């Protein structure tokens, strides 16, 4: 029977993860959430793990099977999901409803940057 690899990541510390081999077969998929939580408690040496999330923050129900395309799950103690967003169908990684803040600049800094973009002959008249 071939096995399937699954990466289990700790929800509140994404640097802690391990690989779990899930056996294929109808009877081995009965309690996947319980298996993931049990192995997570052993590997992370953490008590109280109670939730399993799929990518995008979808909580896995106790009697629900993992989708075949799932390669990574996040386990937590009941805190909100902190992993990556749900992948988009087009695969470019960005969604129209995402707002990403790259940097914050003070208004005075923006004015200075505009002044440097003006031609040198024009900027002299502002510095008199």
mmCIF file of C-alpha atoms in Angstrom:
data_model
loop_
_atom_site.group_PDB
_atom_site.id
_atom_site.type_symbol
_atom_site.label_atom_id
_atom_site.label_comp_id
_atom_site.label_asym_id
_atom_site.label_seq_id
_atom_site.Cartn_x
_atom_site.Cartn_y
_atom_site.Cartn_z
ATOM 1 C CA UNK A 1 0.000 0.000 0.000
ATOM 2 C CA UNK A 2 1.549 3.349 -0.990
ATOM 3 C CA UNK A 3 1.671 6.144 1.564
ATOM 4 C CA UNK A 4 1.089 9.844 1.158
ATOM 5 C CA UNK A 5 3.329 12.492 2.736
ATOM 6 C CA UNK A 6 1.732 15.329 4.679
ATOM 7 C CA UNK A 7 3.584 18.284 6.211
ATOM 8 C CA UNK A 8 2.213 19.214 9.638
ATOM 9 C CA UNK A 9 3.047 22.767 10.766
ATOM 10 C CA UNK A 10 2.472 24.330 14.168
ATOM 11 C CA UNK A 11 -0.009 27.194 13.698
ATOM 12 C CA UNK A 12 1.618 29.649 16.109
ATOM 13 C CA UNK A 13 5.241 28.831 15.154
ATOM 14 C CA UNK A 14 5.639 28.101 11.448
ATOM 15 C CA UNK A 15 9.285 27.129 11.865
ATOM 16 C CA UNK A 16 8.214 23.937 13.677
ATOM 17 C CA UNK A 17 6.976 21.258 11.294
ATOM 18 C CA UNK A 18 7.321 17.557 10.550
ATOM 19 C CA UNK A 19 6.393 15.104 7.821
ATOM 20 C CA UNK A 20 3.677 12.535 8.453
ATOM 21 C CA UNK A 21 3.076 9.501 6.249
ATOM 22 C CA UNK A 22 -0.614 8.782 5.820
ATOM 23 C CA UNK A 23 -1.371 5.221 4.737
ATOM 24 C CA UNK A 24 -3.732 4.832 1.801
ATOM 25 C CA UNK A 25 -6.882 2.791 2.288
ATOM 26 C CA UNK A 26 -10.498 3.267 3.269
ATOM 27 C CA UNK A 27 -10.127 2.025 6.864
ATOM 28 C CA UNK A 28 -7.001 4.119 7.524
ATOM 29 C CA UNK A 29 -8.816 7.383 6.604
ATOM 30 C CA UNK A 30 -11.524 7.031 9.246
ATOM 31 C CA UNK A 31 -10.003 9.426 11.793
ATOM 32 C CA UNK A 32 -7.395 11.508 9.979
ATOM 33 C CA UNK A 33 -7.827 14.517 12.280
ATOM 34 C CA UNK A 34 -7.243 12.360 15.358
ATOM 35 C CA UNK A 35 -4.109 10.862 13.809
ATOM 36 C CA UNK A 36 -2.719 14.307 12.911
ATOM 37 C CA UNK A 37 -3.438 15.709 16.389
ATOM 38 C CA UNK A 38 -1.956 12.672 18.164
ATOM 39 C CA UNK A 39 1.252 12.785 16.114
ATOM 40 C CA UNK A 40 1.416 16.577 16.516
ATOM 41 C CA UNK A 41 1.222 16.281 20.305
ATOM 42 C CA UNK A 42 4.029 13.714 20.256
ATOM 43 C CA UNK A 43 6.340 15.517 17.823
ATOM 44 C CA UNK A 44 5.836 19.069 19.114
ATOM 45 C CA UNK A 45 5.650 17.961 22.767
ATOM 46 C CA UNK A 46 2.650 20.226 23.166
ATOM 47 C CA UNK A 47 -0.514 19.507 25.103
ATOM 48 C CA UNK A 48 -3.871 20.815 24.090
ATOM 49 C CA UNK A 49 -3.680 20.667 20.290
ATOM 50 C CA UNK A 50 -7.296 20.676 19.195
ATOM 51 C CA UNK A 51 -7.647 22.105 15.699
ATOM 52 C CA UNK A 52 -6.428 21.139 12.234
ATOM 53 C CA UNK A 53 -6.516 23.698 9.423
ATOM 54 C CA UNK A 54 -6.198 23.309 5.679
ATOM 55 C CA UNK A 55 -4.521 26.074 3.676
ATOM 56 C CA UNK A 56 -6.669 29.183 3.769
ATOM 57 C CA UNK A 57 -7.947 28.583 7.303
ATOM 58 C CA UNK A 58 -10.541 25.918 6.589
ATOM 59 C CA UNK A 59 -10.986 23.876 9.760
ATOM 60 C CA UNK A 60 -10.993 20.112 9.330
ATOM 61 C CA UNK A 61 -14.040 18.453 10.909
ATOM 62 C CA UNK A 62 -13.467 15.335 13.056
ATOM 63 C CA UNK A 63 -15.097 12.942 10.582
ATOM 64 C CA UNK A 64 -13.968 14.707 7.394
ATOM 65 C CA UNK A 65 -11.423 13.216 4.979
ATOM 66 C CA UNK A 66 -8.462 15.175 3.707
ATOM 67 C CA UNK A 67 -8.728 16.257 0.080
ATOM 68 C CA UNK A 68 -6.373 14.309 -2.184
ATOM 69 C CA UNK A 69 -4.490 17.457 -3.186
ATOM 70 C CA UNK A 70 -3.632 18.407 0.414
ATOM 71 C CA UNK A 71 0.082 18.323 1.182
ATOM 72 C CA UNK A 72 0.219 20.576 4.263
ATOM 73 C CA UNK A 73 -1.924 21.183 7.340
ATOM 74 C CA UNK A 74 -1.595 23.468 10.374
ATOM 75 C CA UNK A 75 -2.361 22.354 13.941
ATOM 76 C CA UNK A 76 -3.222 24.672 16.811
ATOM 77 C CA UNK A 77 -4.525 24.978 20.332
ATOM 78 C CA UNK A 78 -7.723 26.762 19.312
ATOM 79 C CA UNK A 79 -6.148 30.058 18.231
ATOM 80 C CA UNK A 80 -7.155 31.632 14.899
ATOM 81 C CA UNK A 81 -5.458 30.420 11.718
ATOM 82 C CA UNK A 82 -2.184 32.221 10.903
ATOM 83 C CA UNK A 83 -0.990 30.364 7.806
ATOM 84 C CA UNK A 84 -0.935 31.438 4.170
ATOM 85 C CA UNK A 85 -4.125 32.467 2.369
ATOM 86 C CA UNK A 86 -6.140 30.086 0.243
ATOM 87 C CA UNK A 87 -4.520 29.610 -3.189
ATOM 88 C CA UNK A 88 -6.170 31.284 -6.153
ATOM 89 C CA UNK A 89 -7.373 29.269 -9.151
ATOM 90 C CA UNK A 90 -5.141 31.198 -11.571
ATOM 91 C CA UNK A 91 -2.083 30.389 -9.464
ATOM 92 C CA UNK A 92 -0.405 33.825 -9.391
ATOM 93 C CA UNK A 93 -0.669 33.978 -5.590
ATOM 94 C CA UNK A 94 -2.516 37.292 -5.353
ATOM 95 C CA UNK A 95 -6.203 37.940 -4.946
ATOM 96 C CA UNK A 96 -8.106 41.089 -5.772
ATOM 97 C CA UNK A 97 -9.418 41.403 -2.204
ATOM 98 C CA UNK A 98 -5.904 41.265 -0.682
ATOM 99 C CA UNK A 99 -4.395 44.517 0.502
ATOM 100 C CA UNK A 100 -0.685 44.370 1.134
ATOM 101 C CA UNK A 101 1.213 47.157 2.891
ATOM 102 C CA UNK A 102 4.778 47.201 1.631
ATOM 103 C CA UNK A 103 6.143 50.144 3.636
ATOM 104 C CA UNK A 104 5.068 53.237 5.475
ATOM 105 C CA UNK A 105 6.665 56.567 4.602
ATOM 106 C CA UNK A 106 6.206 59.823 6.459
ATOM 107 C CA UNK A 107 4.653 62.655 4.457
ATOM 108 C CA UNK A 108 7.826 64.742 4.925
ATOM 109 C CA UNK A 109 9.900 61.931 3.361
ATOM 110 C CA UNK A 110 7.578 61.780 0.381
ATOM 111 C CA UNK A 111 7.962 65.532 -0.146
ATOM 112 C CA UNK A 112 11.756 65.179 -0.041
ATOM 113 C CA UNK A 113 11.620 62.388 -2.612
ATOM 114 C CA UNK A 114 9.476 64.547 -4.904
ATOM 115 C CA UNK A 115 11.958 67.411 -4.564
ATOM 116 C CA UNK A 116 14.827 65.179 -5.688
ATOM 117 C CA UNK A 117 12.855 64.083 -8.738
ATOM 118 C CA UNK A 118 12.497 67.666 -9.953
ATOM 119 C CA UNK A 119 15.203 68.873 -12.327
ATOM 120 C CA UNK A 120 18.224 70.463 -10.563
ATOM 121 C CA UNK A 121 17.515 73.903 -12.046
ATOM 122 C CA UNK A 122 13.966 73.816 -10.721
ATOM 123 C CA UNK A 123 14.907 72.516 -7.277
ATOM 124 C CA UNK A 124 17.234 75.498 -6.678
ATOM 125 C CA UNK A 125 14.343 77.910 -6.683
ATOM 126 C CA UNK A 126 12.716 75.953 -3.821
ATOM 127 C CA UNK A 127 15.878 76.019 -1.651
ATOM 128 C CA UNK A 128 16.384 79.838 -1.666
#
